Amino acid sequence: MKPTITVCDDVTLIILQNVPANMTFVTQVFEKIASMEIDVDMISLTPPQSSLTSLSFTVSDDDLVKILSYTSTLKDDHIKPIVSSGNCKISVSDAAMENCPGVAAKIFAQAAQAGADVRLITTSESQVSLLVTKSDFDAAFSAIQSAF
């Protein structure tokens, strides 16, 4: 397997804690973001804790001011927005990854060996993406590259 490894820098991570655990709320969040013409990349929804959950997603650092104007309006609903800009995304993709056990473990082991601060992970059948801090990017990228 010779996967393609791509990177994207200047990524902002948004974590919305204590959001209602229903798809209506999730839909409203992403409809509002779309109306602001902000492109969302990685998305993760944690399993509900009672009636609440956490929703995480990434946007370009270029959209930081716009996304802050929106997330600041959510604080009134007991939602706790956490914003972290200046991150980098490393994506490993290959159609051969589907039904190939251990690829994610290999990627995670390399990130761990590099001591990377991994902020978010998203996957599909043929792609694993890690969001890492800019300060850990070089080490994580080199380690992951060396594994393949």
Tab-separated table of C-alpha atoms in Angstrom:
chain	number	residue	atom	x	y	z
A	1	MET	CA	0.000	0.000	0.000
A	2	LYS	CA	1.301	3.435	-0.979
A	3	PRO	CA	-1.263	5.922	0.359
A	4	THR	CA	-1.433	9.581	-0.540
A	5	ILE	CA	-0.582	11.848	2.389
A	6	THR	CA	-1.943	15.367	2.129
A	7	VAL	CA	-1.724	18.301	4.484
A	8	CYS	CA	-3.703	21.434	5.138
A	9	ASP	CA	-2.444	24.141	7.443
A	10	ASP	CA	-4.118	27.107	9.117
A	11	VAL	CA	-7.083	25.113	10.381
A	12	THR	CA	-9.364	26.246	13.217
A	13	LEU	CA	-10.991	23.656	15.468
A	14	ILE	CA	-14.374	24.534	16.960
A	15	ILE	CA	-15.719	22.432	19.825
A	16	LEU	CA	-19.248	23.107	21.009
A	17	GLN	CA	-19.776	21.482	24.408
A	18	ASN	CA	-23.169	20.937	26.041
A	19	VAL	CA	-25.180	21.089	22.834
A	20	PRO	CA	-28.592	19.432	22.510
A	21	ALA	CA	-28.182	15.813	21.418
A	22	ASN	CA	-30.519	15.994	18.454
A	23	MET	CA	-30.094	16.314	14.729
A	24	THR	CA	-32.328	19.359	14.541
A	25	PHE	CA	-29.758	21.382	16.495
A	26	VAL	CA	-26.855	19.949	14.458
A	27	THR	CA	-28.689	20.854	11.255
A	28	GLN	CA	-29.299	24.412	12.475
A	29	VAL	CA	-25.600	24.855	13.294
A	30	PHE	CA	-24.429	23.782	9.859
A	31	GLU	CA	-27.184	25.647	8.026
A	32	LYS	CA	-26.131	28.845	9.802
A	33	ILE	CA	-22.461	28.230	9.003
A	34	ALA	CA	-23.328	27.542	5.358
A	35	SER	CA	-25.327	30.779	5.178
A	36	MET	CA	-22.150	32.570	6.297
A	37	GLU	CA	-20.325	30.945	3.355
A	38	ILE	CA	-17.920	29.120	5.643
A	39	ASP	CA	-16.608	25.773	4.409
A	40	VAL	CA	-16.578	23.049	7.076
A	41	ASP	CA	-14.127	20.169	6.773
A	42	MET	CA	-13.774	17.624	9.593
A	43	ILE	CA	-16.884	16.909	11.704
A	44	SER	CA	-17.207	14.789	14.840
A	45	LEU	CA	-20.229	14.258	17.085
A	46	THR	CA	-19.602	12.503	20.396
A	47	PRO	CA	-22.090	10.028	21.862
A	48	PRO	CA	-24.727	11.812	23.961
A	49	GLN	CA	-24.346	12.244	27.698
A	50	SER	CA	-28.000	12.369	28.748
A	51	SER	CA	-29.615	15.006	26.538
A	52	LEU	CA	-26.315	16.754	25.727
A	53	THR	CA	-23.337	16.061	23.512
A	54	SER	CA	-20.278	17.760	22.001
A	55	LEU	CA	-19.944	18.761	18.379
A	56	SER	CA	-16.526	19.417	16.839
A	57	PHE	CA	-15.652	20.665	13.373
A	58	THR	CA	-12.922	22.486	11.519
A	59	VAL	CA	-12.861	25.577	9.307
A	60	SER	CA	-10.104	27.599	7.687
A	61	ASP	CA	-8.265	30.080	9.890
A	62	ASP	CA	-9.337	32.636	7.260
A	63	ASP	CA	-12.906	32.238	8.580
A	64	LEU	CA	-11.954	32.661	12.253
A	65	VAL	CA	-13.564	36.078	12.717
A	66	LYS	CA	-16.797	34.984	11.023
A	67	ILE	CA	-17.057	31.747	13.018
A	68	LEU	CA	-16.365	33.597	16.290
A	69	SER	CA	-19.230	35.971	15.554
A	70	TYR	CA	-21.516	32.938	15.353
A	71	THR	CA	-20.140	30.865	18.246
A	72	SER	CA	-20.337	33.846	20.593
A	73	THR	CA	-24.124	33.869	20.091
A	74	LEU	CA	-24.362	30.277	21.359
A	75	LYS	CA	-23.037	31.024	24.859
A	76	ASP	CA	-26.488	32.175	26.016
A	77	ASP	CA	-27.804	28.617	25.653
A	78	HIS	CA	-25.268	27.110	28.137
A	79	ILE	CA	-23.222	25.932	25.183
A	80	LYS	CA	-19.495	26.230	25.751
A	81	PRO	CA	-17.599	27.026	22.534
A	82	ILE	CA	-13.885	26.247	22.492
A	83	VAL	CA	-11.868	27.642	19.579
A	84	SER	CA	-8.335	26.636	18.649
A	85	SER	CA	-6.743	28.112	15.528
A	86	GLY	CA	-3.395	27.477	13.877
A	87	ASN	CA	-3.716	23.704	13.547
A	88	CYS	CA	-2.736	21.394	10.686
A	89	LYS	CA	-4.589	18.464	9.138
A	90	ILE	CA	-2.742	15.366	7.963
A	91	SER	CA	-4.796	12.998	5.792
A	92	VAL	CA	-3.728	9.525	4.736
A	93	SER	CA	-5.849	8.081	1.935
A	94	ASP	CA	-5.826	5.014	-0.280
A	95	ALA	CA	-8.662	2.944	-1.701
A	96	ALA	CA	-6.702	-0.131	-0.562
A	97	MET	CA	-7.253	0.899	3.076
A	98	GLU	CA	-10.820	-0.398	2.916
A	99	ASN	CA	-10.990	-3.816	4.596
A	100	CYS	CA	-7.313	-3.554	5.582
A	101	PRO	CA	-7.069	-3.890	9.380
A	102	GLY	CA	-4.390	-1.974	11.241
A	103	VAL	CA	-3.879	1.074	9.036
A	104	ALA	CA	-5.385	3.489	11.564
A	105	ALA	CA	-3.394	1.829	14.357
A	106	LYS	CA	-0.200	2.346	12.337
A	107	ILE	CA	-0.999	6.029	11.812
A	108	PHE	CA	-1.907	6.540	15.480
A	109	ALA	CA	1.295	4.778	16.612
A	110	GLN	CA	3.387	7.125	14.481
A	111	ALA	CA	1.597	10.191	15.840
A	112	ALA	CA	2.102	8.892	19.383
A	113	GLN	CA	5.779	8.170	18.761
A	114	ALA	CA	6.181	11.752	17.523
A	115	GLY	CA	4.496	13.021	20.697
A	116	ALA	CA	1.883	14.849	18.618
A	117	ASP	CA	-0.963	16.706	20.276
A	118	VAL	CA	-3.810	15.233	18.223
A	119	ARG	CA	-6.911	17.409	18.540
A	120	LEU	CA	-9.379	15.565	16.292
A	121	ILE	CA	-9.555	12.360	14.269
A	122	THR	CA	-11.988	11.611	11.466
A	123	THR	CA	-12.053	8.528	9.272
A	124	SER	CA	-13.767	6.912	6.338
A	125	GLU	CA	-13.204	3.553	4.662
A	126	SER	CA	-10.310	4.959	2.657
A	127	GLN	CA	-9.028	7.950	4.669
A	128	VAL	CA	-7.744	8.791	8.139
A	129	SER	CA	-7.334	12.464	9.053
A	130	LEU	CA	-5.604	13.836	12.138
A	131	LEU	CA	-5.750	17.439	13.284
A	132	VAL	CA	-2.533	18.327	15.091
A	133	THR	CA	-1.164	21.510	16.575
A	134	LYS	CA	1.129	23.508	14.314
A	135	SER	CA	4.000	23.004	16.764
A	136	ASP	CA	3.682	19.206	16.426
A	137	PHE	CA	3.015	19.125	12.688
A	138	ASP	CA	6.563	18.551	11.385
A	139	ALA	CA	7.280	15.643	13.733
A	140	ALA	CA	3.878	14.020	13.174
A	141	PHE	CA	4.016	14.429	9.396
A	142	SER	CA	7.546	12.989	9.177
A	143	ALA	CA	6.629	10.046	11.399
A	144	ILE	CA	3.498	9.216	9.427
A	145	GLN	CA	5.345	9.561	6.115
A	146	SER	CA	8.075	7.194	7.294
A	147	ALA	CA	5.490	4.501	8.087
A	148	PHE	CA	4.468	4.276	4.438
